[in-house]
Tab-separated table of C-alpha atoms and ligand atoms in Angstrom:
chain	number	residue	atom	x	y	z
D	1	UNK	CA	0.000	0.000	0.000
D	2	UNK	CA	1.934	3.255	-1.237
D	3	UNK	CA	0.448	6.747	0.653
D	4	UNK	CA	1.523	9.601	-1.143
D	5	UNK	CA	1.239	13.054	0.973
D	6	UNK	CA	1.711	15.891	-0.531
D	7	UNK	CA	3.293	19.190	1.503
D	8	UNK	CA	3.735	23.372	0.920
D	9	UNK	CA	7.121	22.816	0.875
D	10	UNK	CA	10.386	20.982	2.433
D	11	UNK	CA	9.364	22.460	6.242
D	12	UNK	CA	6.313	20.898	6.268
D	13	UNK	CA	7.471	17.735	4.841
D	14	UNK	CA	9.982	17.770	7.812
D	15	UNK	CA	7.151	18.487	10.581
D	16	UNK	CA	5.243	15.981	8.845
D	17	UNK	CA	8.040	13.246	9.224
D	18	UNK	CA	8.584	14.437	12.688
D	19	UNK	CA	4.725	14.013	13.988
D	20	UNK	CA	4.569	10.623	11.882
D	21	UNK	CA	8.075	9.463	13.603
D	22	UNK	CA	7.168	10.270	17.019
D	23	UNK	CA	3.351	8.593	16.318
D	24	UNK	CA	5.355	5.595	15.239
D	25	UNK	CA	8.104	5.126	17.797
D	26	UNK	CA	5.279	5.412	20.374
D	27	UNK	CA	3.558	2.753	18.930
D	28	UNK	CA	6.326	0.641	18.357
D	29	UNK	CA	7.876	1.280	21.810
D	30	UNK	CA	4.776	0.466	23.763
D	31	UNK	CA	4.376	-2.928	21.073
D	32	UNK	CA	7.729	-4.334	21.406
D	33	UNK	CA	9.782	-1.874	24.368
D	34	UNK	CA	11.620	-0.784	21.292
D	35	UNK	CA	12.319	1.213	18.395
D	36	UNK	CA	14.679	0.730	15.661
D	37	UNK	CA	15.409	3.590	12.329
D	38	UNK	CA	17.427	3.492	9.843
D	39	UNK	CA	18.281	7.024	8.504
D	40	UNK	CA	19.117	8.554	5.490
D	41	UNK	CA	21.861	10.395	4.237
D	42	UNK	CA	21.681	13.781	2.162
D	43	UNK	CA	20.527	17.117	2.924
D	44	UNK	CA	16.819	16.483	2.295
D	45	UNK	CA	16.862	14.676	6.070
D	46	UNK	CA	18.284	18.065	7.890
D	47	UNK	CA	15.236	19.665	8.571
D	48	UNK	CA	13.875	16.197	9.701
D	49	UNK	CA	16.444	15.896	11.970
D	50	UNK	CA	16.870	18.812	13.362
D	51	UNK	CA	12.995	19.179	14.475
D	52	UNK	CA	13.813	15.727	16.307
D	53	UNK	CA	15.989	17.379	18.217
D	54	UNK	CA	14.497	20.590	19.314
D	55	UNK	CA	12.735	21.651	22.021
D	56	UNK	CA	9.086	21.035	20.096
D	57	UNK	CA	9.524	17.127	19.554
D	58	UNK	CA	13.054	16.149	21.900
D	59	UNK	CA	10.919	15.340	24.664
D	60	UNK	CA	8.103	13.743	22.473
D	61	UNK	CA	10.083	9.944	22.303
D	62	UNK	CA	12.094	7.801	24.827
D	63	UNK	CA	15.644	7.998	23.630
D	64	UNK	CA	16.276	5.392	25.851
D	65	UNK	CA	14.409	2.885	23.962
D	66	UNK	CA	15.548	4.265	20.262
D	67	UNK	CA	17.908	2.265	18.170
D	68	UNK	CA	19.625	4.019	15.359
D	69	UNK	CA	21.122	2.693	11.871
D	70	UNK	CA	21.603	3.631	9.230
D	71	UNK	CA	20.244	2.533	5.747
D	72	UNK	CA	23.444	3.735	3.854
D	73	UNK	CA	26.927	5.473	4.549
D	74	UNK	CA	29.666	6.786	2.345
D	75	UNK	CA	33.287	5.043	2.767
D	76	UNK	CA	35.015	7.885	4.749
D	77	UNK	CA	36.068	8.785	8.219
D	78	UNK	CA	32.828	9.519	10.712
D	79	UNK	CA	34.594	13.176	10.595
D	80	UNK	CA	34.581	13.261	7.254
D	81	UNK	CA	32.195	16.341	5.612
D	82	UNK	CA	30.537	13.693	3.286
D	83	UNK	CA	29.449	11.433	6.370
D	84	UNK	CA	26.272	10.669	6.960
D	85	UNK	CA	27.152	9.423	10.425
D	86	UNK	CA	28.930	12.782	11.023
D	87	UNK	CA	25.164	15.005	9.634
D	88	UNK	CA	23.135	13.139	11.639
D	89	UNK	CA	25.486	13.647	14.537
D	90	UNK	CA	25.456	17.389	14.116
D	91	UNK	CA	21.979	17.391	13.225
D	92	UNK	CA	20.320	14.831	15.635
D	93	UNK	CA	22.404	12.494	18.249
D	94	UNK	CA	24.539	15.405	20.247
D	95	UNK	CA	21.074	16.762	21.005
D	96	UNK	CA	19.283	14.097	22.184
D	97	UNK	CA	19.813	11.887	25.454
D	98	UNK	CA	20.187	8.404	23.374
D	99	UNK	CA	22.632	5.716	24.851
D	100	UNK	CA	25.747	5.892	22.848
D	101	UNK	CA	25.197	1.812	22.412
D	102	UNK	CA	21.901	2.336	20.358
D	103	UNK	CA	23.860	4.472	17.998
D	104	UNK	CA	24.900	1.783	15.264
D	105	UNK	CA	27.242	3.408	13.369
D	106	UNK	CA	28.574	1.808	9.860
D	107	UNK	CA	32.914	1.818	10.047
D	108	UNK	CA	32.884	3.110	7.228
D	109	UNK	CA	36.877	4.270	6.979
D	110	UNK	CA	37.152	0.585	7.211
D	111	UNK	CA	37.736	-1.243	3.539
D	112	UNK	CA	34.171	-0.937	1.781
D	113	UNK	CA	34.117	-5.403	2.119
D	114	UNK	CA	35.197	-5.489	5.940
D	115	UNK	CA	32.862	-2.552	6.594
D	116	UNK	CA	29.584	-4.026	4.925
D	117	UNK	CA	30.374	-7.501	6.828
D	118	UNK	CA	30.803	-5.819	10.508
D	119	UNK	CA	27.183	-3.955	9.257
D	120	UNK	CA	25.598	-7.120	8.367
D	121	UNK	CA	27.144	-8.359	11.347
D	122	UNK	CA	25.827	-5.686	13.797
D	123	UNK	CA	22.549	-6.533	12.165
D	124	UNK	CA	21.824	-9.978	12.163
D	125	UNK	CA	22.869	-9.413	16.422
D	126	UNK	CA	20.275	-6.769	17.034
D	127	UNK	CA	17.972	-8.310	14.911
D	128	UNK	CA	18.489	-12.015	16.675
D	129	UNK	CA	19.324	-13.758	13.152
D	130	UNK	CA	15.983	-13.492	11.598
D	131	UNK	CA	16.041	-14.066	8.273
D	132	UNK	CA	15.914	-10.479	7.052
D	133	UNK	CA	16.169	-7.090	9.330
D	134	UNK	CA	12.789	-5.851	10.855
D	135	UNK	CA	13.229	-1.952	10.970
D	136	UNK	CA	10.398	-0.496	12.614
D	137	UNK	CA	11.575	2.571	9.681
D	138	UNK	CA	13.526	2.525	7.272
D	139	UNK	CA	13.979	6.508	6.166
D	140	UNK	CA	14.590	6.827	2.352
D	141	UNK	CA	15.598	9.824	0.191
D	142	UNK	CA	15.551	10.014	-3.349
D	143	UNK	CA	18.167	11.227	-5.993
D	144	UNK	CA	17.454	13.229	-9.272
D	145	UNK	CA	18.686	10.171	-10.785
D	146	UNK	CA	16.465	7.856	-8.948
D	147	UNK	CA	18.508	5.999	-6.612
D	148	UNK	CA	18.047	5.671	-3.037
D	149	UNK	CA	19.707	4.266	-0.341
D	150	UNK	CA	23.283	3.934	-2.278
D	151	UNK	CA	21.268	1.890	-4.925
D	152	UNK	CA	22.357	3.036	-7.824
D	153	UNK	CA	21.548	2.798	-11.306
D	154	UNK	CA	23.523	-0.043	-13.134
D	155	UNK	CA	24.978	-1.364	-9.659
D	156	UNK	CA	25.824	-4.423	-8.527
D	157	UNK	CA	23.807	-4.021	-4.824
D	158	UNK	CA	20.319	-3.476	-6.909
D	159	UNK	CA	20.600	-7.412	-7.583
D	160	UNK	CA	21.503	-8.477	-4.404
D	161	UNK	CA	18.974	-11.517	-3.087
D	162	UNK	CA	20.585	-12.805	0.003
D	163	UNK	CA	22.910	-10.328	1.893
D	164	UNK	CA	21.676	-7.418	4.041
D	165	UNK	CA	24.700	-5.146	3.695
D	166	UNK	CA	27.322	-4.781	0.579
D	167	UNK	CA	29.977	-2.475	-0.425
D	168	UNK	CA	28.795	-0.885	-3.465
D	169	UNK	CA	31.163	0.577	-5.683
D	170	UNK	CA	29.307	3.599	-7.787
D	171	UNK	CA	31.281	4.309	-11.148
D	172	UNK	CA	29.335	7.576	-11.858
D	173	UNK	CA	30.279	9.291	-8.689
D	174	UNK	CA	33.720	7.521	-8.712
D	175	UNK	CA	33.304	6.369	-4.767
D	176	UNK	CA	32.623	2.910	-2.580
D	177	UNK	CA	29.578	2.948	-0.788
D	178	UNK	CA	27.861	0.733	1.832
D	179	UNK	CA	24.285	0.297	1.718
D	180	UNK	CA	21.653	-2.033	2.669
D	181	UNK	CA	20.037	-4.316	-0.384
D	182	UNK	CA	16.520	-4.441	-1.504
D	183	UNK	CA	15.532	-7.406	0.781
D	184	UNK	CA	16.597	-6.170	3.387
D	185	UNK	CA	15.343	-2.371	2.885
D	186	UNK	CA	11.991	-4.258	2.125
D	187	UNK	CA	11.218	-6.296	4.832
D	188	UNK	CA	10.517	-3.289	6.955
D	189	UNK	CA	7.293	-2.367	9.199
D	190	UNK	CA	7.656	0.937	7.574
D	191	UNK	CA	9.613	2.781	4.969
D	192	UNK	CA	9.493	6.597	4.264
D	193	UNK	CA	10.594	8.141	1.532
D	194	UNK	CA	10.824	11.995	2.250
D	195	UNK	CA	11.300	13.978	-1.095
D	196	UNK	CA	11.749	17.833	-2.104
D	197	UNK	CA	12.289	19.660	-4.594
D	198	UNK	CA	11.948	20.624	-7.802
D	199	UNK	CA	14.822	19.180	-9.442
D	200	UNK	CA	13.130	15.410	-8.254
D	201	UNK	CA	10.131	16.090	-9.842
D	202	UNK	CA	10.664	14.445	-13.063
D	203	UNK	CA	12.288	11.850	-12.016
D	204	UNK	CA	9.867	11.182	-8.928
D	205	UNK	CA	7.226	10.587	-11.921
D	206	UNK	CA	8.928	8.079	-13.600
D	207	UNK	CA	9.066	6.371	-10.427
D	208	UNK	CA	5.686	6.260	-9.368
D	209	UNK	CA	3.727	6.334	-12.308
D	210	UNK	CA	6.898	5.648	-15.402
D	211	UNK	CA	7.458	2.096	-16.929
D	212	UNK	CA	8.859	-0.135	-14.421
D	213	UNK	CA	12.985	-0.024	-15.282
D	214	UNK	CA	14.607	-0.408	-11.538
D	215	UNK	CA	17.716	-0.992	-12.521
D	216	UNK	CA	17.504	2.443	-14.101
D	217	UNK	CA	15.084	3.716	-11.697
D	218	UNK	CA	16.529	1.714	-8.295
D	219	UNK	CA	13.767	3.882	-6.274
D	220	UNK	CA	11.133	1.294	-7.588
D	221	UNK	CA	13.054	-1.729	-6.048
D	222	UNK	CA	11.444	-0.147	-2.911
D	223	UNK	CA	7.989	-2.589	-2.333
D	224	UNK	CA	8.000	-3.013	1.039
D	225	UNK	CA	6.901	-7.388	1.332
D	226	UNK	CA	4.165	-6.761	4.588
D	227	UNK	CA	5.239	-3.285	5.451
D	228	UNK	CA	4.000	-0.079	4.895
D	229	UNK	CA	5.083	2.497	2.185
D	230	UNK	CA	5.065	6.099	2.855
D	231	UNK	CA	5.896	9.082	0.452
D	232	UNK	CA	6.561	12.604	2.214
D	233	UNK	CA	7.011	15.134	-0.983
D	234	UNK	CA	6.545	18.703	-1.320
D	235	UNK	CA	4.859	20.794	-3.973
D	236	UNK	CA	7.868	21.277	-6.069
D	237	UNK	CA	8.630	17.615	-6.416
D	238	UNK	CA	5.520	16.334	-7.081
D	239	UNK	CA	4.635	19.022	-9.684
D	240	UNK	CA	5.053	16.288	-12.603
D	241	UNK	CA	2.269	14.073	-10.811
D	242	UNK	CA	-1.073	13.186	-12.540
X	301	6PG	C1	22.933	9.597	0.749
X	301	6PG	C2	21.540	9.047	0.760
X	301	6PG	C3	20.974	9.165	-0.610
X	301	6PG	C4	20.093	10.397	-0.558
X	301	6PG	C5	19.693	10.844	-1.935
X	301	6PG	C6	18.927	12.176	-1.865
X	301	6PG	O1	23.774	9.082	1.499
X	301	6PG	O2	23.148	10.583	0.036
X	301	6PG	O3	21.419	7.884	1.310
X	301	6PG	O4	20.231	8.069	-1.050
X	301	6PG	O5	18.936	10.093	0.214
X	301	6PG	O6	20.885	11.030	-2.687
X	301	6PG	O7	19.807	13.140	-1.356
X	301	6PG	P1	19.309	14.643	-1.041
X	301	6PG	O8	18.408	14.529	0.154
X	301	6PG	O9	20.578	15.390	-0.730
X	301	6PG	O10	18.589	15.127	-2.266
């Protein structure tokens, strides 16, 4: 079942995320004493992130009971400008009082193969060897070119069937990246895509409405198998929908 909500523009989106996150972690804390997120890279998460952690929504979920991952990272240090451990850091985690052991970060200035295999690892012991990863959510943003995650067109990761994590190297950007694979991204409870502006909005057609091409189009590998599928946009991205 794919919900598409439409927003104003890229702050609503973000308070939009923020009351749906906080709705959900409640729900899922009070279900199962726990609540596990994957998060996104990029800038389109910022906003998100930042509302999290201010004064209107910090005191809105138990920290305590909050398990972070993430669904992607770039191979650099976690001080690296281009981390996505390092934006959600400055964005999110020195702001909120979460134990420093449900922070899950990928080692990514490991090699690209040893660092996908300690994530898989990490995984597969939070997640008590089921057969695929259960996020409660899995956050998603999109690129103008229709990946997500670190799925990207033409890559090896968007064929993936049985591991969780790979290294994935992308030719067109020239850079290793680690990212979870399909199966894994799809057996979550929920997955959110959160997507803004107007240079997506072509591209965010072809993916919801286009021909189905996902290795071109990696964004429509996302089908969630008995989850829920959830797409935040604003007005400027989804100004090439029917
Ligand atoms: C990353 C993300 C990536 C991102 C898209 C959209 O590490 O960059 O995982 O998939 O979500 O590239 O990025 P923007 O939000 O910057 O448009």
């Amino acid at each position: 079942m794919t919900d598409i909500r439409i927003f104003p523009n890229a702050e609503a989106v973000a308070r939009a995320a923020a009351n749906w996150l906080v709705e959900t972690a409640k729900a899922a804390i009070t279900d199962t004493g726990r609540f596990s997120i994957a998060l996104s890279g990029g800038s389109t998460p910022k906003l998100l992130y930042a509302l999290l952690a201010s004064p209107d929504y910090v005191d809105q979920i138990d920290w305590s009971k909050v398990h972070l991952f993430w669904g992607d990272e770039r191979c650099v240090p976690p001080n690296h400008p281009d981390s996505s451990y390092r934006m959600a850091n400055e964005t999110l985690i020195e702001h909120i009082p979460i134990p420093s052991h449900n922070v899950y970060r990928v080692q990514a200035e490991l090699n690209p193969e040893t660092a996908s295999s300690h994530y898989e690892t990490t995984l597969r012991t939070f997640f008590a060897d089921a057969d695929l990863p259960r996020f409660d959510v899995m956050l998603l943003g999109m690129g103008d070119d229709g990946h997500t995650a670190s799925l990207f067109p033409g890559t090896i990761a968007l064929v993936e069937t049985e591991r969780w994590v790979v290294a994935n190297y992308v030719d067109k950007l020239g850079v290793w990246r680690i990212t979870l694979t399909p199966p894994a991204i799809n057996h979550a409870r929920h997955i959110a895509f959160l997507v803004t502006g107007a240079n997506k909005a072509t591209r965010l057609r072809d993916v919801l409405h286009g021909e189905r091409q996902p290795i071109v189009l990696p964004s429509q590998l996302i089908r969630p198998k008995d989850g829920k599928l959830l797409w935040l946009v604003d007005e400027t991205a989804a100004a090439s929908l029917d």
